[in-house]
Amino acid sequence: MISKGGATALRVMTYNIRYDTTADGQNQWSNRKANVFQLIKDRTPDLLGIQEALARQMTDLQTALPNYRHYGVGRDDGNTRGEYSAIFYRADRFDLLKSGTFWLSPTPTIVGSKGWDAAITRICSWIQIRDKRTQQVLYHFNTHYDHKGENARLQSSHLILNQIKTIAGTTTPVIFTGDLNATPNSDPYRTIITNTAFKDSYSTSEIPHCGPNGTFSTFDVSNKMGDRIDYIFSTSHFKVLQHGALTDSNDGFYPSDHIPVLAEVIIKTDTSG
């Protein structure tokens, strides 16, 4: 993907990096993290939503990406325990104004709360930032829906839309990224794009989507690509210039069991359409 929008364009990535577990054998984090780092460095996102990172992986990412800063908390205790849905942002491009996390449950302010039929605790983290180049203020929300709870995924979409309206209002540009564990024909997905401010960058890109449609890959490149479950949504303030799913691999293996999604967007000067 080559930049089309000049200095004011934003490169946004969402990437489920797979949590660090010995069960992955040769694909454990210690054996593939350098490839994750290199992929991110090569694609130079301005904003990066990460899913599944544990605290030690967050430390590794921050060390490997010194040009970035990040916000995120562990979902289990609101501190360092459990997986993060963190956001990395380029320190030379953005000033962090505010940040926060809410839990995907009927009690979103209660740390560690689990919602509906979810198998495990889930969160959404967000940042409010100012672009140093343009002085434009924008928000980025990032999440990871439950992998088992069908109702939890649907209710998570409703909750996040309401929370975004409460936190960001309706006049400020918002990027929303994440692994929804849901396909484009699902109710959680349709809830986000139907009669709301959000559109799927995949569908609205001026240049047609590049790469496979699926994003759940497994590690082995010889396996069939799975469903599209990782997304970059944006409000109508943005024009999507291009969108792609990245198949970078090393010796027959992807750096994670998901492939990252990257979109280049620009804030419209006229937001009426």
PDB file of C-alpha atoms in Angstrom:
ATOM      1  CA  MET A   1       0.000   0.000   0.000  1.00  0.00           C
ATOM      2  CA  ILE A   2       1.456   3.325  -1.117  1.00  0.00           C
ATOM      3  CA  SER A   3       0.369   6.532   0.574  1.00  0.00           C
ATOM      4  CA  LYS A   4      -2.249   8.386  -1.458  1.00  0.00           C
ATOM      5  CA  GLY A   5      -3.254  11.099   0.953  1.00  0.00           C
ATOM      6  CA  GLY A   6      -0.053  13.014   1.543  1.00  0.00           C
ATOM      7  CA  ALA A   7       1.038  14.352   4.909  1.00  0.00           C
ATOM      8  CA  THR A   8      -2.441  14.484   6.399  1.00  0.00           C
ATOM      9  CA  ALA A   9      -3.414  10.874   5.671  1.00  0.00           C
ATOM     10  CA  LEU A  10      -3.628   8.435   8.571  1.00  0.00           C
ATOM     11  CA  ARG A  11      -2.543   4.814   8.346  1.00  0.00           C
ATOM     12  CA  VAL A  12      -4.674   2.718  10.709  1.00  0.00           C
ATOM     13  CA  MET A  13      -3.959  -0.916  11.533  1.00  0.00           C
ATOM     14  CA  THR A  14      -5.779  -3.536  13.571  1.00  0.00           C
ATOM     15  CA  TYR A  15      -3.838  -6.647  14.548  1.00  0.00           C
ATOM     16  CA  ASN A  16      -4.645  -9.617  16.761  1.00  0.00           C
ATOM     17  CA  ILE A  17      -1.104 -10.653  17.679  1.00  0.00           C
ATOM     18  CA  ARG A  18      -2.098 -13.891  19.497  1.00  0.00           C
ATOM     19  CA  TYR A  19      -1.366 -14.170  23.184  1.00  0.00           C
ATOM     20  CA  ASP A  20       1.872 -15.722  24.409  1.00  0.00           C
ATOM     21  CA  THR A  21       1.337 -19.420  25.215  1.00  0.00           C
ATOM     22  CA  THR A  22       3.598 -22.468  25.240  1.00  0.00           C
ATOM     23  CA  ALA A  23       0.776 -24.383  23.531  1.00  0.00           C
ATOM     24  CA  ASP A  24       1.794 -22.707  20.254  1.00  0.00           C
ATOM     25  CA  GLY A  25       5.099 -24.582  20.162  1.00  0.00           C
ATOM     26  CA  GLN A  26       7.285 -23.229  17.391  1.00  0.00           C
ATOM     27  CA  ASN A  27       4.847 -20.343  16.971  1.00  0.00           C
ATOM     28  CA  GLN A  28       5.139 -19.167  20.571  1.00  0.00           C
ATOM     29  CA  TRP A  29       5.652 -15.433  20.968  1.00  0.00           C
ATOM     30  CA  SER A  30       9.382 -15.680  21.616  1.00  0.00           C
ATOM     31  CA  ASN A  31       9.894 -17.308  18.205  1.00  0.00           C
ATOM     32  CA  ARG A  32       7.751 -14.926  16.159  1.00  0.00           C
ATOM     33  CA  LYS A  33       7.776 -11.566  17.922  1.00  0.00           C
ATOM     34  CA  ALA A  34      10.605 -10.202  15.765  1.00  0.00           C
ATOM     35  CA  ASN A  35       8.441 -10.847  12.709  1.00  0.00           C
ATOM     36  CA  VAL A  36       5.488  -9.037  14.308  1.00  0.00           C
ATOM     37  CA  PHE A  37       7.730  -6.063  15.079  1.00  0.00           C
ATOM     38  CA  GLN A  38       9.152  -5.985  11.552  1.00  0.00           C
ATOM     39  CA  LEU A  39       5.724  -6.134   9.943  1.00  0.00           C
ATOM     40  CA  ILE A  40       4.577  -3.138  11.979  1.00  0.00           C
ATOM     41  CA  LYS A  41       7.759  -1.198  11.221  1.00  0.00           C
ATOM     42  CA  ASP A  42       7.482  -1.961   7.510  1.00  0.00           C
ATOM     43  CA  ARG A  43       3.853  -0.795   7.305  1.00  0.00           C
ATOM     44  CA  THR A  44       4.327   2.270   9.548  1.00  0.00           C
ATOM     45  CA  PRO A  45       0.804   2.700  10.929  1.00  0.00           C
ATOM     46  CA  ASP A  46       0.031   5.978  12.640  1.00  0.00           C
ATOM     47  CA  LEU A  47      -2.562   4.240  14.809  1.00  0.00           C
ATOM     48  CA  LEU A  48      -2.452   0.580  15.762  1.00  0.00           C
ATOM     49  CA  GLY A  49      -5.130  -1.377  17.609  1.00  0.00           C
ATOM     50  CA  ILE A  50      -3.708  -4.528  19.185  1.00  0.00           C
ATOM     51  CA  GLN A  51      -5.718  -7.486  20.496  1.00  0.00           C
ATOM     52  CA  GLU A  52      -4.708 -10.365  22.803  1.00  0.00           C
ATOM     53  CA  ALA A  53      -1.464  -8.847  24.063  1.00  0.00           C
ATOM     54  CA  LEU A  54      -0.393  -9.864  27.557  1.00  0.00           C
ATOM     55  CA  ALA A  55       1.614  -7.482  29.757  1.00  0.00           C
ATOM     56  CA  ARG A  56       4.957  -9.007  28.745  1.00  0.00           C
ATOM     57  CA  GLN A  57       4.003  -8.671  25.082  1.00  0.00           C
ATOM     58  CA  MET A  58       3.062  -5.043  25.644  1.00  0.00           C
ATOM     59  CA  THR A  59       6.515  -4.462  27.123  1.00  0.00           C
ATOM     60  CA  ASP A  60       8.134  -6.164  24.137  1.00  0.00           C
ATOM     61  CA  LEU A  61       6.084  -4.109  21.673  1.00  0.00           C
ATOM     62  CA  GLN A  62       6.857  -0.803  23.351  1.00  0.00           C
ATOM     63  CA  THR A  63      10.572  -1.627  23.480  1.00  0.00           C
ATOM     64  CA  ALA A  64      10.622  -2.614  19.806  1.00  0.00           C
ATOM     65  CA  LEU A  65       8.562   0.419  18.722  1.00  0.00           C
ATOM     66  CA  PRO A  66      10.263   3.404  20.384  1.00  0.00           C
ATOM     67  CA  ASN A  67       8.574   5.900  18.058  1.00  0.00           C
ATOM     68  CA  TYR A  68       5.195   4.926  19.500  1.00  0.00           C
ATOM     69  CA  ARG A  69       3.414   5.420  22.785  1.00  0.00           C
ATOM     70  CA  HIS A  70       0.481   3.331  23.923  1.00  0.00           C
ATOM     71  CA  TYR A  71      -2.538   3.135  26.166  1.00  0.00           C
ATOM     72  CA  GLY A  72      -4.088  -0.084  27.415  1.00  0.00           C
ATOM     73  CA  VAL A  73      -4.921  -2.140  30.503  1.00  0.00           C
ATOM     74  CA  GLY A  74      -5.283  -5.813  31.281  1.00  0.00           C
ATOM     75  CA  ARG A  75      -8.910  -6.873  31.060  1.00  0.00           C
ATOM     76  CA  ASP A  76      -8.922  -8.925  34.267  1.00  0.00           C
ATOM     77  CA  ASP A  77      -7.962  -6.197  36.749  1.00  0.00           C
ATOM     78  CA  GLY A  78      -7.792  -2.936  34.796  1.00  0.00           C
ATOM     79  CA  ASN A  79      -4.049  -2.927  35.357  1.00  0.00           C
ATOM     80  CA  THR A  80      -1.673  -5.595  34.022  1.00  0.00           C
ATOM     81  CA  ARG A  81      -3.512  -8.905  34.404  1.00  0.00           C
ATOM     82  CA  GLY A  82      -5.112 -10.496  31.378  1.00  0.00           C
ATOM     83  CA  GLU A  83      -5.197  -9.561  27.711  1.00  0.00           C
ATOM     84  CA  TYR A  84      -5.049  -5.970  26.499  1.00  0.00           C
ATOM     85  CA  SER A  85      -6.988  -4.288  23.697  1.00  0.00           C
ATOM     86  CA  ALA A  86      -4.351  -1.600  23.485  1.00  0.00           C
ATOM     87  CA  ILE A  87      -3.767   1.287  21.113  1.00  0.00           C
ATOM     88  CA  PHE A  88      -0.345   2.389  19.913  1.00  0.00           C
ATOM     89  CA  TYR A  89       0.032   5.857  18.398  1.00  0.00           C
ATOM     90  CA  ARG A  90       2.978   7.657  16.851  1.00  0.00           C
ATOM     91  CA  ALA A  91       4.471  10.011  19.414  1.00  0.00           C
ATOM     92  CA  ASP A  92       5.763  12.402  16.763  1.00  0.00           C
ATOM     93  CA  ARG A  93       2.293  12.724  15.239  1.00  0.00           C
ATOM     94  CA  PHE A  94      -0.164  12.786  18.148  1.00  0.00           C
ATOM     95  CA  ASP A  95      -0.637  14.231  21.606  1.00  0.00           C
ATOM     96  CA  LEU A  96      -2.669  12.052  23.969  1.00  0.00           C
ATOM     97  CA  LEU A  97      -5.506  14.060  25.526  1.00  0.00           C
ATOM     98  CA  LYS A  98      -7.640  11.423  27.265  1.00  0.00           C
ATOM     99  CA  SER A  99      -7.892   7.650  27.520  1.00  0.00           C
ATOM    100  CA  GLY A 100     -10.057   5.018  29.132  1.00  0.00           C
ATOM    101  CA  THR A 101     -11.377   1.468  29.173  1.00  0.00           C
ATOM    102  CA  PHE A 102     -14.821   0.021  29.711  1.00  0.00           C
ATOM    103  CA  TRP A 103     -15.911  -3.564  30.141  1.00  0.00           C
ATOM    104  CA  LEU A 104     -18.206  -5.319  27.677  1.00  0.00           C
ATOM    105  CA  SER A 105     -20.956  -6.061  30.168  1.00  0.00           C
ATOM    106  CA  PRO A 106     -24.181  -4.516  31.497  1.00  0.00           C
ATOM    107  CA  THR A 107     -21.930  -2.814  34.084  1.00  0.00           C
ATOM    108  CA  PRO A 108     -19.185  -1.360  31.855  1.00  0.00           C
ATOM    109  CA  THR A 109     -17.558   0.711  34.603  1.00  0.00           C
ATOM    110  CA  ILE A 110     -17.042  -2.274  36.918  1.00  0.00           C
ATOM    111  CA  VAL A 111     -13.502  -3.594  36.498  1.00  0.00           C
ATOM    112  CA  GLY A 112     -13.400  -7.233  35.474  1.00  0.00           C
ATOM    113  CA  SER A 113     -17.142  -7.547  34.854  1.00  0.00           C
ATOM    114  CA  LYS A 114     -18.274 -10.179  32.353  1.00  0.00           C
ATOM    115  CA  GLY A 115     -21.341  -9.720  30.217  1.00  0.00           C
ATOM    116  CA  TRP A 116     -24.279 -11.778  29.006  1.00  0.00           C
ATOM    117  CA  ASP A 117     -23.244 -15.249  27.750  1.00  0.00           C
ATOM    118  CA  ALA A 118     -19.560 -14.345  27.314  1.00  0.00           C
ATOM    119  CA  ALA A 119     -17.045 -17.052  28.153  1.00  0.00           C
ATOM    120  CA  ILE A 120     -14.471 -14.581  29.446  1.00  0.00           C
ATOM    121  CA  THR A 121     -14.004 -10.932  30.372  1.00  0.00           C
ATOM    122  CA  ARG A 122     -13.825  -8.501  27.444  1.00  0.00           C
ATOM    123  CA  ILE A 123     -12.969  -4.800  27.170  1.00  0.00           C
ATOM    124  CA  CYS A 124     -12.840  -1.812  24.862  1.00  0.00           C
ATOM    125  CA  SER A 125     -10.042   0.739  25.272  1.00  0.00           C
ATOM    126  CA  TRP A 126     -10.020   4.203  23.746  1.00  0.00           C
ATOM    127  CA  ILE A 127      -7.902   7.306  23.311  1.00  0.00           C
ATOM    128  CA  GLN A 128      -8.601  10.914  22.445  1.00  0.00           C
ATOM    129  CA  ILE A 129      -5.673  12.423  20.544  1.00  0.00           C
ATOM    130  CA  ARG A 130      -4.716  15.629  18.752  1.00  0.00           C
ATOM    131  CA  ASP A 131      -2.924  15.482  15.410  1.00  0.00           C
ATOM    132  CA  LYS A 132       0.116  17.748  15.683  1.00  0.00           C
ATOM    133  CA  ARG A 133       0.069  18.378  11.942  1.00  0.00           C
ATOM    134  CA  THR A 134      -3.489  19.612  11.674  1.00  0.00           C
ATOM    135  CA  GLN A 135      -4.578  20.200  15.307  1.00  0.00           C
ATOM    136  CA  GLN A 136      -7.523  17.911  14.553  1.00  0.00           C
ATOM    137  CA  VAL A 137      -8.881  16.022  17.573  1.00  0.00           C
ATOM    138  CA  LEU A 138     -10.058  12.450  17.014  1.00  0.00           C
ATOM    139  CA  TYR A 139     -10.840   9.249  18.905  1.00  0.00           C
ATOM    140  CA  HIS A 140      -9.721   5.670  18.453  1.00  0.00           C
ATOM    141  CA  PHE A 141     -11.669   2.811  20.095  1.00  0.00           C
ATOM    142  CA  ASN A 142     -10.276  -0.736  20.026  1.00  0.00           C
ATOM    143  CA  THR A 143     -11.838  -4.009  21.177  1.00  0.00           C
ATOM    144  CA  HIS A 144     -11.957  -7.817  21.058  1.00  0.00           C
ATOM    145  CA  TYR A 145     -15.367  -9.508  21.273  1.00  0.00           C
ATOM    146  CA  ASP A 146     -16.051 -12.812  22.987  1.00  0.00           C
ATOM    147  CA  HIS A 147     -15.326 -15.955  20.990  1.00  0.00           C
ATOM    148  CA  LYS A 148     -18.257 -18.021  22.303  1.00  0.00           C
ATOM    149  CA  GLY A 149     -21.100 -15.798  23.491  1.00  0.00           C
ATOM    150  CA  GLU A 150     -23.367 -15.030  20.536  1.00  0.00           C
ATOM    151  CA  ASN A 151     -25.548 -12.651  22.541  1.00  0.00           C
ATOM    152  CA  ALA A 152     -22.449 -11.121  24.138  1.00  0.00           C
ATOM    153  CA  ARG A 153     -21.120 -10.184  20.715  1.00  0.00           C
ATOM    154  CA  LEU A 154     -24.408  -8.570  19.721  1.00  0.00           C
ATOM    155  CA  GLN A 155     -24.789  -6.702  23.007  1.00  0.00           C
ATOM    156  CA  SER A 156     -21.151  -5.601  22.795  1.00  0.00           C
ATOM    157  CA  SER A 157     -21.910  -3.810  19.524  1.00  0.00           C
ATOM    158  CA  HIS A 158     -24.878  -2.002  21.068  1.00  0.00           C
ATOM    159  CA  LEU A 159     -22.850  -1.100  24.157  1.00  0.00           C
ATOM    160  CA  ILE A 160     -19.842   0.209  22.246  1.00  0.00           C
ATOM    161  CA  LEU A 161     -21.982   2.363  19.957  1.00  0.00           C
ATOM    162  CA  ASN A 162     -23.656   3.891  23.011  1.00  0.00           C
ATOM    163  CA  GLN A 163     -20.356   4.384  24.798  1.00  0.00           C
ATOM    164  CA  ILE A 164     -18.808   6.050  21.758  1.00  0.00           C
ATOM    165  CA  LYS A 165     -21.729   8.466  21.578  1.00  0.00           C
ATOM    166  CA  THR A 166     -21.337   9.249  25.272  1.00  0.00           C
ATOM    167  CA  ILE A 167     -17.544   9.604  25.242  1.00  0.00           C
ATOM    168  CA  ALA A 168     -16.869  11.089  21.814  1.00  0.00           C
ATOM    169  CA  GLY A 169     -20.175  12.702  20.922  1.00  0.00           C
ATOM    170  CA  THR A 170     -21.287  12.886  17.302  1.00  0.00           C
ATOM    171  CA  THR A 171     -19.180  15.680  15.827  1.00  0.00           C
ATOM    172  CA  THR A 172     -15.645  14.398  16.428  1.00  0.00           C
ATOM    173  CA  PRO A 173     -14.044  11.876  14.022  1.00  0.00           C
ATOM    174  CA  VAL A 174     -13.857   8.323  15.416  1.00  0.00           C
ATOM    175  CA  ILE A 175     -11.933   5.235  14.335  1.00  0.00           C
ATOM    176  CA  PHE A 176     -13.176   1.915  15.721  1.00  0.00           C
ATOM    177  CA  THR A 177     -11.010  -1.199  15.295  1.00  0.00           C
ATOM    178  CA  GLY A 178     -11.118  -4.731  16.566  1.00  0.00           C
ATOM    179  CA  ASP A 179     -11.478  -8.466  16.326  1.00  0.00           C
ATOM    180  CA  LEU A 180     -15.236  -8.993  16.526  1.00  0.00           C
ATOM    181  CA  ASN A 181     -15.152 -12.786  16.256  1.00  0.00           C
ATOM    182  CA  ALA A 182     -18.060 -12.182  13.878  1.00  0.00           C
ATOM    183  CA  THR A 183     -18.430 -12.194  10.096  1.00  0.00           C
ATOM    184  CA  PRO A 184     -19.963  -9.484   7.876  1.00  0.00           C
ATOM    185  CA  ASN A 185     -23.245 -11.419   7.676  1.00  0.00           C
ATOM    186  CA  SER A 186     -23.654 -11.453  11.467  1.00  0.00           C
ATOM    187  CA  ASP A 187     -25.909  -9.350  13.675  1.00  0.00           C
ATOM    188  CA  PRO A 188     -22.998  -7.828  15.670  1.00  0.00           C
ATOM    189  CA  TYR A 189     -21.460  -6.541  12.429  1.00  0.00           C
ATOM    190  CA  ARG A 190     -24.761  -5.333  10.953  1.00  0.00           C
ATOM    191  CA  THR A 191     -25.522  -3.488  14.188  1.00  0.00           C
ATOM    192  CA  ILE A 192     -22.371  -1.413  13.733  1.00  0.00           C
ATOM    193  CA  ILE A 193     -22.918  -0.424  10.101  1.00  0.00           C
ATOM    194  CA  THR A 194     -26.717  -0.148   9.931  1.00  0.00           C
ATOM    195  CA  ASN A 195     -28.303   3.199  10.799  1.00  0.00           C
ATOM    196  CA  THR A 196     -25.185   4.335  12.666  1.00  0.00           C
ATOM    197  CA  ALA A 197     -22.363   6.773  12.041  1.00  0.00           C
ATOM    198  CA  PHE A 198     -19.928   3.971  11.195  1.00  0.00           C
ATOM    199  CA  LYS A 199     -18.973   2.423   7.895  1.00  0.00           C
ATOM    200  CA  ASP A 200     -16.682  -0.514   7.190  1.00  0.00           C
ATOM    201  CA  SER A 201     -13.454   0.747   5.601  1.00  0.00           C
ATOM    202  CA  TYR A 202     -13.341  -2.443   3.536  1.00  0.00           C
ATOM    203  CA  SER A 203     -16.524  -1.411   1.734  1.00  0.00           C
ATOM    204  CA  THR A 204     -15.927   2.334   1.414  1.00  0.00           C
ATOM    205  CA  SER A 205     -12.319   2.329   0.214  1.00  0.00           C
ATOM    206  CA  GLU A 206     -11.778   4.368  -2.952  1.00  0.00           C
ATOM    207  CA  ILE A 207      -9.280   1.759  -4.136  1.00  0.00           C
ATOM    208  CA  PRO A 208     -10.830  -1.722  -3.953  1.00  0.00           C
ATOM    209  CA  HIS A 209      -9.740  -3.911  -1.046  1.00  0.00           C
ATOM    210  CA  CYS A 210      -6.344  -5.571  -1.544  1.00  0.00           C
ATOM    211  CA  GLY A 211      -5.484  -9.042  -0.262  1.00  0.00           C
ATOM    212  CA  PRO A 212      -7.608 -11.930   0.980  1.00  0.00           C
ATOM    213  CA  ASN A 213     -11.094 -11.308   2.294  1.00  0.00           C
ATOM    214  CA  GLY A 214     -10.461 -13.419   5.379  1.00  0.00           C
ATOM    215  CA  THR A 215      -8.353 -12.360   8.352  1.00  0.00           C
ATOM    216  CA  PHE A 216      -8.258 -15.434  10.603  1.00  0.00           C
ATOM    217  CA  SER A 217      -5.296 -17.226   9.115  1.00  0.00           C
ATOM    218  CA  THR A 218      -3.837 -19.762  11.543  1.00  0.00           C
ATOM    219  CA  PHE A 219      -0.038 -19.612  11.546  1.00  0.00           C
ATOM    220  CA  ASP A 220       0.559 -21.907   8.561  1.00  0.00           C
ATOM    221  CA  VAL A 221       0.319 -20.162   5.169  1.00  0.00           C
ATOM    222  CA  SER A 222      -0.612 -23.467   3.522  1.00  0.00           C
ATOM    223  CA  ASN A 223      -3.910 -23.574   5.428  1.00  0.00           C
ATOM    224  CA  LYS A 224      -7.044 -22.101   3.921  1.00  0.00           C
ATOM    225  CA  MET A 225      -7.743 -18.543   5.026  1.00  0.00           C
ATOM    226  CA  GLY A 226     -10.630 -18.300   7.491  1.00  0.00           C
ATOM    227  CA  ASP A 227     -13.388 -15.732   7.933  1.00  0.00           C
ATOM    228  CA  ARG A 228     -13.125 -11.962   7.936  1.00  0.00           C
ATOM    229  CA  ILE A 229     -13.481 -11.031  11.610  1.00  0.00           C
ATOM    230  CA  ASP A 230     -11.022  -8.123  12.009  1.00  0.00           C
ATOM    231  CA  TYR A 231     -12.244  -4.648  11.081  1.00  0.00           C
ATOM    232  CA  ILE A 232     -11.512  -0.962  10.761  1.00  0.00           C
ATOM    233  CA  PHE A 233     -14.670   1.152  11.011  1.00  0.00           C
ATOM    234  CA  SER A 234     -14.769   4.920  10.696  1.00  0.00           C
ATOM    235  CA  THR A 235     -17.303   7.720  10.966  1.00  0.00           C
ATOM    236  CA  SER A 236     -18.371   9.776   7.976  1.00  0.00           C
ATOM    237  CA  HIS A 237     -15.725  12.367   8.829  1.00  0.00           C
ATOM    238  CA  PHE A 238     -13.219  10.107   7.063  1.00  0.00           C
ATOM    239  CA  LYS A 239     -12.590   9.291   3.447  1.00  0.00           C
ATOM    240  CA  VAL A 240     -11.052   5.830   3.064  1.00  0.00           C
ATOM    241  CA  LEU A 241      -8.337   5.918   0.429  1.00  0.00           C
ATOM    242  CA  GLN A 242      -7.291   2.268   0.487  1.00  0.00           C
ATOM    243  CA  HIS A 243      -7.737  -0.895   2.524  1.00  0.00           C
ATOM    244  CA  GLY A 244      -5.893  -4.199   2.665  1.00  0.00           C
ATOM    245  CA  ALA A 245      -5.319  -7.430   4.564  1.00  0.00           C
ATOM    246  CA  LEU A 246      -1.586  -8.090   4.870  1.00  0.00           C
ATOM    247  CA  THR A 247      -0.177 -11.534   4.135  1.00  0.00           C
ATOM    248  CA  ASP A 248       3.441 -10.912   5.176  1.00  0.00           C
ATOM    249  CA  SER A 249       4.969 -14.252   6.179  1.00  0.00           C
ATOM    250  CA  ASN A 250       8.295 -15.808   7.097  1.00  0.00           C
ATOM    251  CA  ASP A 251       9.387 -19.314   6.083  1.00  0.00           C
ATOM    252  CA  GLY A 252       5.818 -20.434   5.490  1.00  0.00           C
ATOM    253  CA  PHE A 253       4.325 -18.961   8.660  1.00  0.00           C
ATOM    254  CA  TYR A 254       2.412 -15.800   9.438  1.00  0.00           C
ATOM    255  CA  PRO A 255       3.630 -13.776  12.447  1.00  0.00           C
ATOM    256  CA  SER A 256       0.238 -14.369  14.137  1.00  0.00           C
ATOM    257  CA  ASP A 257      -2.828 -16.539  13.640  1.00  0.00           C
ATOM    258  CA  HIS A 258      -4.616 -13.457  12.315  1.00  0.00           C
ATOM    259  CA  ILE A 259      -3.376 -11.264   9.507  1.00  0.00           C
ATOM    260  CA  PRO A 260      -3.419  -7.513  10.158  1.00  0.00           C
ATOM    261  CA  VAL A 261      -5.759  -5.103   8.397  1.00  0.00           C
ATOM    262  CA  LEU A 262      -4.485  -1.716   7.258  1.00  0.00           C
ATOM    263  CA  ALA A 263      -6.435   1.270   5.971  1.00  0.00           C
ATOM    264  CA  GLU A 264      -5.298   4.681   4.847  1.00  0.00           C
ATOM    265  CA  VAL A 265      -7.823   7.388   5.637  1.00  0.00           C
ATOM    266  CA  ILE A 266      -8.048  11.147   5.489  1.00  0.00           C
ATOM    267  CA  ILE A 267     -10.396  13.488   7.319  1.00  0.00           C
ATOM    268  CA  LYS A 268     -12.721  15.224   4.884  1.00  0.00           C
ATOM    269  CA  THR A 269     -12.731  18.973   4.710  1.00  0.00           C
ATOM    270  CA  ASP A 270     -16.458  18.728   3.953  1.00  0.00           C
ATOM    271  CA  THR A 271     -18.168  16.211   6.256  1.00  0.00           C
ATOM    272  CA  SER A 272     -21.640  16.588   4.793  1.00  0.00           C
ATOM    273  CA  GLY A 273     -21.340  13.395   2.767  1.00  0.00           C
TER     274      GLY A 273
END
